[in-house]
Coordinates of C-alpha atoms and ligand atoms in Angstrom, one line a residue:
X1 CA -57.1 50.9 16.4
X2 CA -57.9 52.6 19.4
X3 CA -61.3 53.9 20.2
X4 CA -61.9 56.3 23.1
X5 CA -61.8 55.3 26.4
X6 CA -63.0 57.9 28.7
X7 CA -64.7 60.3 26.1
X8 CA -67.7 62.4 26.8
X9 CA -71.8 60.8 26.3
X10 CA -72.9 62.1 23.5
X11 CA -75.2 65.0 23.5
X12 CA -77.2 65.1 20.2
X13 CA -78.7 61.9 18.5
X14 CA -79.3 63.5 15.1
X15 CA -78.1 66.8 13.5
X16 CA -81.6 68.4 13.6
X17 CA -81.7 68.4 17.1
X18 CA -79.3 71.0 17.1
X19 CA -81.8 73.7 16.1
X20 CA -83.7 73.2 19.6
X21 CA -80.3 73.4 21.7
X22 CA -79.6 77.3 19.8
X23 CA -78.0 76.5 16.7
X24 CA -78.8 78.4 13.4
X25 CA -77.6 78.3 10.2
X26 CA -75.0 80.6 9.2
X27 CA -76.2 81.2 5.8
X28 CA -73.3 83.6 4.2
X29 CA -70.7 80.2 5.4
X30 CA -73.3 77.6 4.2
X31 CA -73.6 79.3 0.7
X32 CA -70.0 80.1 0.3
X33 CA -68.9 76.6 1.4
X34 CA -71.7 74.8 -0.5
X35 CA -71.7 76.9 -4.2
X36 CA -67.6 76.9 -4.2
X37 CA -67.6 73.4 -3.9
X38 CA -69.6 73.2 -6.5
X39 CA -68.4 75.3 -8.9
X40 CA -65.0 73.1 -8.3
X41 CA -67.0 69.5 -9.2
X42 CA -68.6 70.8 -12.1
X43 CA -66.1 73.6 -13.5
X44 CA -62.7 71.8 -12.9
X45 CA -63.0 69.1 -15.7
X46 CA -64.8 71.8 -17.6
X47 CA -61.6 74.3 -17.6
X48 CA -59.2 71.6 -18.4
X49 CA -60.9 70.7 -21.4
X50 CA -61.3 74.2 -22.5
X51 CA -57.9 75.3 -21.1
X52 CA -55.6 77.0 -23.9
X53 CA -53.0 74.5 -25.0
X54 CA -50.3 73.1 -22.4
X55 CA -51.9 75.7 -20.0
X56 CA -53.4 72.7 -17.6
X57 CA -49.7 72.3 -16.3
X58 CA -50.0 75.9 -15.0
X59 CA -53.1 75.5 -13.3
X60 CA -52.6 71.8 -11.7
X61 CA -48.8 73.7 -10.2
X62 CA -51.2 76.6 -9.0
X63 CA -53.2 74.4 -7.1
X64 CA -51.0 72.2 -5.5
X65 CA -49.0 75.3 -4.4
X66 CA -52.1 77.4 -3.2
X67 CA -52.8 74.6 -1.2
X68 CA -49.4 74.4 0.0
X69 CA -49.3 77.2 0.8
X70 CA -52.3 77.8 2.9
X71 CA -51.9 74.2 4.7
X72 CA -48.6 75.6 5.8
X73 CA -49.8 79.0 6.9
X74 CA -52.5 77.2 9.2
X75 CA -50.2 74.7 10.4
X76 CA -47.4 77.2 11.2
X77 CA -48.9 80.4 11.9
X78 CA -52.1 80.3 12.6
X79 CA -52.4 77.3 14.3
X80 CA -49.1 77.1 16.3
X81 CA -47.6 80.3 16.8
X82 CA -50.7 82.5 16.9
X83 CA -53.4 80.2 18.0
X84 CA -51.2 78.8 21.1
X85 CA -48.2 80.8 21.3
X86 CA -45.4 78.8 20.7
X87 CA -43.3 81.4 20.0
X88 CA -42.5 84.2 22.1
X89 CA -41.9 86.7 19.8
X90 CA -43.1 86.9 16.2
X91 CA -41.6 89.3 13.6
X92 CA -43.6 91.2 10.6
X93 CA -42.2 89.3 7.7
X94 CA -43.5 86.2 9.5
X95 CA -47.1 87.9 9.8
X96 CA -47.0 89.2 6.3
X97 CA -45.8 85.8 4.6
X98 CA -48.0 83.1 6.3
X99 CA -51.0 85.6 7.5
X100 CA -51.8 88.2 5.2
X101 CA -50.8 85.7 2.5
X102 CA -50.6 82.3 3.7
X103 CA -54.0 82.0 5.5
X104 CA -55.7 84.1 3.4
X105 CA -55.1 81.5 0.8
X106 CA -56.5 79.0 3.2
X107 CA -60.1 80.3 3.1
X108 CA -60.4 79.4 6.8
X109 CA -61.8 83.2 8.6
X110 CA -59.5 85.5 9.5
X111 CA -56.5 84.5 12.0
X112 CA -57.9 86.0 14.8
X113 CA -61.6 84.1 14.3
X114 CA -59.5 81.2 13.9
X115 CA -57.3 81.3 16.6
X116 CA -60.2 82.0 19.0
X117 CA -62.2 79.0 17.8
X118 CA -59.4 76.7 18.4
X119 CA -58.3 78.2 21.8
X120 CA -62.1 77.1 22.5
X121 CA -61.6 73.5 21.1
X122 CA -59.0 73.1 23.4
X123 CA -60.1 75.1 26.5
X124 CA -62.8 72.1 26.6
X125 CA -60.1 69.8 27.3
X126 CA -59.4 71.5 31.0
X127 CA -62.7 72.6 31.4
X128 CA -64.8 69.7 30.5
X129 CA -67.2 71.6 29.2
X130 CA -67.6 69.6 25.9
X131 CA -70.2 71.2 24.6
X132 CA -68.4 74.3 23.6
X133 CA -66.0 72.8 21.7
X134 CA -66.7 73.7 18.1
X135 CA -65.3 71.0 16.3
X136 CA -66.4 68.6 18.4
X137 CA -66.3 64.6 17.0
X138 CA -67.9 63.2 20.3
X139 CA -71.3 65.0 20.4
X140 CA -73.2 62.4 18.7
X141 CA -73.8 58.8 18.9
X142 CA -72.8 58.1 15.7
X143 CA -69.5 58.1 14.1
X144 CA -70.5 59.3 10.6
X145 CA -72.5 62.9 12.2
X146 CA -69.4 62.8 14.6
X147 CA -67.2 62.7 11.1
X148 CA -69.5 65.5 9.3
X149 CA -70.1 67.4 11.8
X150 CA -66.1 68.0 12.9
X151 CA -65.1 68.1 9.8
X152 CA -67.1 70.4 7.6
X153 CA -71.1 71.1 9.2
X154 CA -69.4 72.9 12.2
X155 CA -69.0 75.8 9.7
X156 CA -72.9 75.6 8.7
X157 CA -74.0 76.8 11.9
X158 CA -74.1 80.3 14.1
X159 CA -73.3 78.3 17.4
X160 CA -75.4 79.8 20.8
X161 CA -72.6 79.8 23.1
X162 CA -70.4 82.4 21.9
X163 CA -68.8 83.6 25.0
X164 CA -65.7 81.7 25.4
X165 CA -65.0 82.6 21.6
X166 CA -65.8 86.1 21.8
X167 CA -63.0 86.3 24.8
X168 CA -60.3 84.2 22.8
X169 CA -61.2 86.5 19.9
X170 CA -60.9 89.8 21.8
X171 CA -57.6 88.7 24.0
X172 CA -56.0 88.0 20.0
X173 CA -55.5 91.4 20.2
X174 CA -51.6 92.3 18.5
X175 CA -52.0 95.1 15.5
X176 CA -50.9 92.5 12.8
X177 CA -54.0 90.1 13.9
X178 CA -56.2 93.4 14.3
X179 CA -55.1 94.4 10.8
X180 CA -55.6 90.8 9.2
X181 CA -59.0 90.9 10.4
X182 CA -59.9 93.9 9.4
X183 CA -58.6 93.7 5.8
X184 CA -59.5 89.9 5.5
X185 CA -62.2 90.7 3.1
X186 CA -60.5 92.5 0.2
X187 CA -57.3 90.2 0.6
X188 CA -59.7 87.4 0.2
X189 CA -61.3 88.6 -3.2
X190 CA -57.8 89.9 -4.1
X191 CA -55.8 86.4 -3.6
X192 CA -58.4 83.8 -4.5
X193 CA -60.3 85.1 -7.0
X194 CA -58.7 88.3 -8.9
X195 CA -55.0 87.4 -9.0
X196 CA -55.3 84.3 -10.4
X197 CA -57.6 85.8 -13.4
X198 CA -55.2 88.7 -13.9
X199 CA -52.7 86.3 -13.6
X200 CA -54.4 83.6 -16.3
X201 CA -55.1 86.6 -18.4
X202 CA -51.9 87.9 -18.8
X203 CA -50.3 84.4 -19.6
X204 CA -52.5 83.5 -22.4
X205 CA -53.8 86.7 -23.4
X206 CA -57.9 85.0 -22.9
X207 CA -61.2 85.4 -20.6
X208 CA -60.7 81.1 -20.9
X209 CA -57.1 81.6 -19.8
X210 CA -58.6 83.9 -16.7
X211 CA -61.4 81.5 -15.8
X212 CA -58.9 78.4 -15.7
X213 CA -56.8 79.7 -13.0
X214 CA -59.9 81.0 -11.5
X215 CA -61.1 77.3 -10.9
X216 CA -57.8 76.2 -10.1
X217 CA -57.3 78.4 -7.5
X218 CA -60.8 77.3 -5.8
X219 CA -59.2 74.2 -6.0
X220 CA -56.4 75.0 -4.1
X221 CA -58.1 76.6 -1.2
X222 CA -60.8 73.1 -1.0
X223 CA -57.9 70.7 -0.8
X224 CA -56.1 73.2 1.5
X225 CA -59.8 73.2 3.7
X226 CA -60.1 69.7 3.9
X227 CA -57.1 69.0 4.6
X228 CA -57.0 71.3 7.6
X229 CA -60.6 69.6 8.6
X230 CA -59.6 66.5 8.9
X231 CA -57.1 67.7 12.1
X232 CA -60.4 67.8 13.8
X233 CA -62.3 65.2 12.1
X234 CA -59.9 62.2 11.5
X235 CA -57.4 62.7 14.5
X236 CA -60.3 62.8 17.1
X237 CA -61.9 60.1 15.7
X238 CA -59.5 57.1 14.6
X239 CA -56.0 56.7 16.0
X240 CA -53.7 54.2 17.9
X241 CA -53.0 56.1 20.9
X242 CA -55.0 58.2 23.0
X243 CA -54.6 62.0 24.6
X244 CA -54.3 61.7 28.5
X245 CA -56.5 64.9 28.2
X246 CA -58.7 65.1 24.9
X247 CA -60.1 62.6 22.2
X248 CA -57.6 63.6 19.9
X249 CA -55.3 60.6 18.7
X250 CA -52.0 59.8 18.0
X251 CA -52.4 58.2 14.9
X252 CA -48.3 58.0 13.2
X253 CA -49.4 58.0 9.6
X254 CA -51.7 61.0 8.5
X255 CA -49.1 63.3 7.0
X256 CA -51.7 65.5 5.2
X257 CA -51.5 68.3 7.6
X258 CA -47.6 69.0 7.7
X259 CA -47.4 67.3 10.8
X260 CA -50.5 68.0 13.0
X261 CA -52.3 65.0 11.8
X262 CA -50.1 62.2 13.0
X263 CA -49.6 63.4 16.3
X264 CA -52.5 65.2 17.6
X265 CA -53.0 63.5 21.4
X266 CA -49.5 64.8 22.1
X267 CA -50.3 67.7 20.5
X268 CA -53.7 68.5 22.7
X269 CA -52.1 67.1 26.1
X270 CA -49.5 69.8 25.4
X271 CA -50.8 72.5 23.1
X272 CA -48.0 75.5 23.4
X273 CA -44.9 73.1 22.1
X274 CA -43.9 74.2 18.9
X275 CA -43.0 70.5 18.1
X276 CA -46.4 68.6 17.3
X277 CA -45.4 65.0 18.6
X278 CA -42.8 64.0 21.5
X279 CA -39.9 61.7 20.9
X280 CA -38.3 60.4 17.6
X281 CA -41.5 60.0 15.7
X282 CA -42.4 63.4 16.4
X283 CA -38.9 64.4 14.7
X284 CA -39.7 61.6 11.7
X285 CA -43.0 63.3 10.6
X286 CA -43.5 67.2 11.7
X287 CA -43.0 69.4 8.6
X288 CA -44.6 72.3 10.3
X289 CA -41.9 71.7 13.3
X290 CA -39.3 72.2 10.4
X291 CA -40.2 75.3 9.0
X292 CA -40.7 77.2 12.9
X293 CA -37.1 75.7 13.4
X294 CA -35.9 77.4 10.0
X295 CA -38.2 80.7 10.6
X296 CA -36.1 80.6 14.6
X297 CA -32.7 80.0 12.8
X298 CA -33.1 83.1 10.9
X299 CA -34.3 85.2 13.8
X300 CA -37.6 85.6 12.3
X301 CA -39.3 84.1 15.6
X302 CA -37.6 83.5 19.1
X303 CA -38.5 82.3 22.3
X304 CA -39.7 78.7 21.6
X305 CA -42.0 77.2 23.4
X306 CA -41.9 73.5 24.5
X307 CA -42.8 70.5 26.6
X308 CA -40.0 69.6 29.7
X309 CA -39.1 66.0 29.4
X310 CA -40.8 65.5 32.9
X311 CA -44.1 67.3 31.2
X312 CA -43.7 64.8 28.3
X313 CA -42.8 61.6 31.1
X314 CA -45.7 62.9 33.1
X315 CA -48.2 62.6 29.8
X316 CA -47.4 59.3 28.9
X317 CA -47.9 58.0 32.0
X318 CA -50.7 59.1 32.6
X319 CA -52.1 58.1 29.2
X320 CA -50.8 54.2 30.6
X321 CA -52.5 54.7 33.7
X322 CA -56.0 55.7 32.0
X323 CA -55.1 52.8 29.7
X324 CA -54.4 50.2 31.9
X325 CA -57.3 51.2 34.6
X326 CA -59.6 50.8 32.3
X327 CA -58.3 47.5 30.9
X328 CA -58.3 46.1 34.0
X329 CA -60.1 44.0 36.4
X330 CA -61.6 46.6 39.7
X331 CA -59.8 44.3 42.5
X332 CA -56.8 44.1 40.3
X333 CA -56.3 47.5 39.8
X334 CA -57.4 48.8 43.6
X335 CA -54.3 46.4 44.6
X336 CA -51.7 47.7 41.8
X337 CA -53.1 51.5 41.6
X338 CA -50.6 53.0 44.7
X339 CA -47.7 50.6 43.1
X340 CA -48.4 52.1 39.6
X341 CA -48.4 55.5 41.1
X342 CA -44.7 55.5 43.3
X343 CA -43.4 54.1 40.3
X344 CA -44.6 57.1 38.1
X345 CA -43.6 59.7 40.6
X346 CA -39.9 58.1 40.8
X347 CA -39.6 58.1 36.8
X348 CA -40.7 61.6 37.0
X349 CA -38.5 63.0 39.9
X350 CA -35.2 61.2 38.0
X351 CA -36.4 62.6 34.6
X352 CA -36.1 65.9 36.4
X353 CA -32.7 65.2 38.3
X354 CA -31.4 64.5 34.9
X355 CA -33.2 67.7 33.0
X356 CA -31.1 69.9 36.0
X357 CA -28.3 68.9 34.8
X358 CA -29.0 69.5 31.7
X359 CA -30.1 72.8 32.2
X360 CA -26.5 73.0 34.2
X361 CA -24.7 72.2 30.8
X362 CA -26.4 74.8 29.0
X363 CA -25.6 77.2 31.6
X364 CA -22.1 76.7 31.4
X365 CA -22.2 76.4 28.0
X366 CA -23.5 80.0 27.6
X367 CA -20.7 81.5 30.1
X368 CA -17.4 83.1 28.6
X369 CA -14.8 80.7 30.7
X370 CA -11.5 79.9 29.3
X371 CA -11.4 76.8 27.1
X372 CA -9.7 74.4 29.5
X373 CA -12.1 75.4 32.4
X374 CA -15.0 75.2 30.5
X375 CA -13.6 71.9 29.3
X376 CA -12.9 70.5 32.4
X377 CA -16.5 71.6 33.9
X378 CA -18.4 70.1 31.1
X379 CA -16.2 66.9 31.6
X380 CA -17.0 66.5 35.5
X381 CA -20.3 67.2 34.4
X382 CA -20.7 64.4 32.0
X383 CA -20.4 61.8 33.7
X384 CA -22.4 63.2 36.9
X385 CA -25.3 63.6 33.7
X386 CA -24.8 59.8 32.5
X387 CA -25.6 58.1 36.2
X388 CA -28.7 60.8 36.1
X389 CA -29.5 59.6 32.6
X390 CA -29.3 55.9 33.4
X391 CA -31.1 56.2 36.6
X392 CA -34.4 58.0 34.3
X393 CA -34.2 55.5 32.0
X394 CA -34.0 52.3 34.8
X395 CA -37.4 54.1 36.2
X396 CA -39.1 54.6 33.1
X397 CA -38.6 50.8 32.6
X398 CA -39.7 49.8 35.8
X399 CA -43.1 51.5 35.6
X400 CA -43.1 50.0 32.4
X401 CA -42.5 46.8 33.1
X402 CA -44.7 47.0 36.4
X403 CA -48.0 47.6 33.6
X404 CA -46.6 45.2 31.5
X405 CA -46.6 42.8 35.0
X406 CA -50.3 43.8 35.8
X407 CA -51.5 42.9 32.5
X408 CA -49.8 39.5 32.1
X409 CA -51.2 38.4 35.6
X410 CA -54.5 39.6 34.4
X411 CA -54.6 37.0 31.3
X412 CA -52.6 34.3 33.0
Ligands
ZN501 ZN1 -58.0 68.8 18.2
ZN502 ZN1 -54.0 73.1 18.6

């Protein structure tokens, strides 16, 4: 696996040094986070021994669908439509479903505190300015603080710099984010904890009954926390491929997060794509990208947001180039760099003759021309769009084969 090429010096050596840089804890987050998770270790095995008879079927199904259901709402909503606007428009169902519901199940803040954080997380990958980033997995010099800290003592801690997350936060501004916030509290207490004891009462007619779905409903919103976490813990940390822009990873198999897990460098060198991984693989293993597809089909969002395929050419070379620079010798690369770089700008220009074409198909597509003329246009079009499409795809392999050259000299 890779390991990070070009990420930031660390800043902190231990976790304690955080309280002399500004950090506090955040004691209401530390208790919540802390006491819930215990109550789950020591009252899950508890209530299924106690449960009322054939009732542990009910509570495993509740928290494997609480979980679902608030992994999904992160994922989808709050994470790719709200968060970074892949979507133009959004409808109320949509903000009803997955935010007053969905991510209230997730026990994660409120949309709006959680889309400003992770506007933040990725601002840093423009700005540089790495020590904003909340969840960062690069601040200290060793993996396992990196791993604890991204993951779950992030949330521990009243953070100095607020400024950048107090903007993200205000500019999150729509009435169905300003509403979730506001009435965050009582869903909270509604959904997680009172439901599912109204619920388990009225099913078996007990307090035990109550208490059962009580803990499997904390249950459900851990697994559905950790879950989420590791999108900033295990992504930015181990992977196979790089982000030209961030330390987040492409790492193809970490399907825990409905499809932000697996390809989270494409994801962070493009954040506003509604699809969470370019190409086939991205198709292969995106759940999330499934159900915004479904959600557009039934006019419930419109106005998709995505990566060009000269956006998505123009990442992966540039994730080569950073790859191969530093894998290679100074003298070496000084005499291929200019080489490297005329072949990358011709792959791009064709990949954008070919996308104007495409862009011509639709058009025509879209007018209201008689059927032979619109036949006939979309024929002399086609094969005008094949020499395009061969010509992308004779540059993409020529820069490819021209790293591939570089290399091979290198170990000869
Ligand atoms: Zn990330
Ligand atoms: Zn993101």
């Amino acid at each position: 696996m890779t390991r990070p090429q070009n990420d930031p010096a660390p800043i902190y050596h231990r976790i304690r040094d955080l309280f002399s840089n500004g950090f506090t804890i955040d004691w209401v987050t530390a208790s919540f986070i802390s006491s819930t998770h215990l109550i789950c270790l020591l009252a899950t095995p508890v209530a299924y021994y106690y449960a009322p008879a054939g009732f542990w079927q009910i509570m495993l199904g509740w928290t494997l669908i609480h979980a679902l259901i608030g992994c999904l709402s992160t994922t989808v909503y709050s994470h790719r439509l709200i968060a970074h606007g892949a979507a133009k428009t959004i409808s109320w169902p949509v903000h009803i479903v997955f935010g007053f519901i969905g991510q209230v199940l997730a026990m994660q803040g409120s949309v709006r505190r959680w889309a400003a954080m992770h506007v933040v997380h990725h601002g840093v990958d423009r700005s540089g300015k790495h020590h904003l980033d909340p969840y960062s997995a690069t601040w200290f010099s060793s993996g396992w603080r990196n791993f604890l800290w991204s993951h779950v003592l992030t949330y521990f801690f009243h953070h100095p710099d607020t400024e950048a997350k107090d903007k993200a936060y205000d500019a999150k501004n729509s009435a169905p984010l300003v509403w979730q916030d506001k009435l965050y509290l009582p869903l909270l207490i509604g959904l997680n904890f009172l439901l599912p004891m109204v619920v388990g009462y009225l099913i078996t007619g007990t307090i035990t009954g109550a208490l059962c779905l009580l803990v499997a409903s904390i249950g459900g919103f851990i697994l559905a926390q950790h879950n989420t976490w590791t999108v900033n813990s295990v992504t930015h940390m181990w992977g196979f491929t790089k982000g030209a822009f961030s330390s987040a990873k492409n790492n193809y198999i970490w399907m825990g997060p409905l499809g932000e897990g697996n390809h989270h460098a494409d994801h962070h060198d493009y954040g506003r794509d509604y699809r969470n991984g370019f190409g086939w693989s991205g198709w292969l293993l995106d759940p999330s990208r499934y159900v915004i597809l479904l959600l557009n089909a039934l006019g419930l969002v419109k106005g998709l947001q995505r990566a060009s395929k000269r956006q998505e050419a123009e990442i992966i070379a540039r994730r080569k180039l950073l790859e191969a620079r530093v894998e290679t010798l100074r003298p070496r690369w000084d005499k291929w760099e200019a080489k490297l770089e005329a072949l990358k700008s011709e792959w791009l220009e064709a990949t954008q003759h070919w996308e104007t074409f495409r862009a011509r198909k639709i058009q025509i597509q879209s007018m209201s021309l008689p059927q032979l003329e619109l036949k006939r246009r979309l024929e002399q079009l086609k094969a005008e769009m094949e020499v395009a499409r061969r010509a992308m795809r004779a540059r993409k392999q020529a820069f490819f084969d021209a790293i591939y050259e570089m290399r091979a000299m290198q170990y000869a």
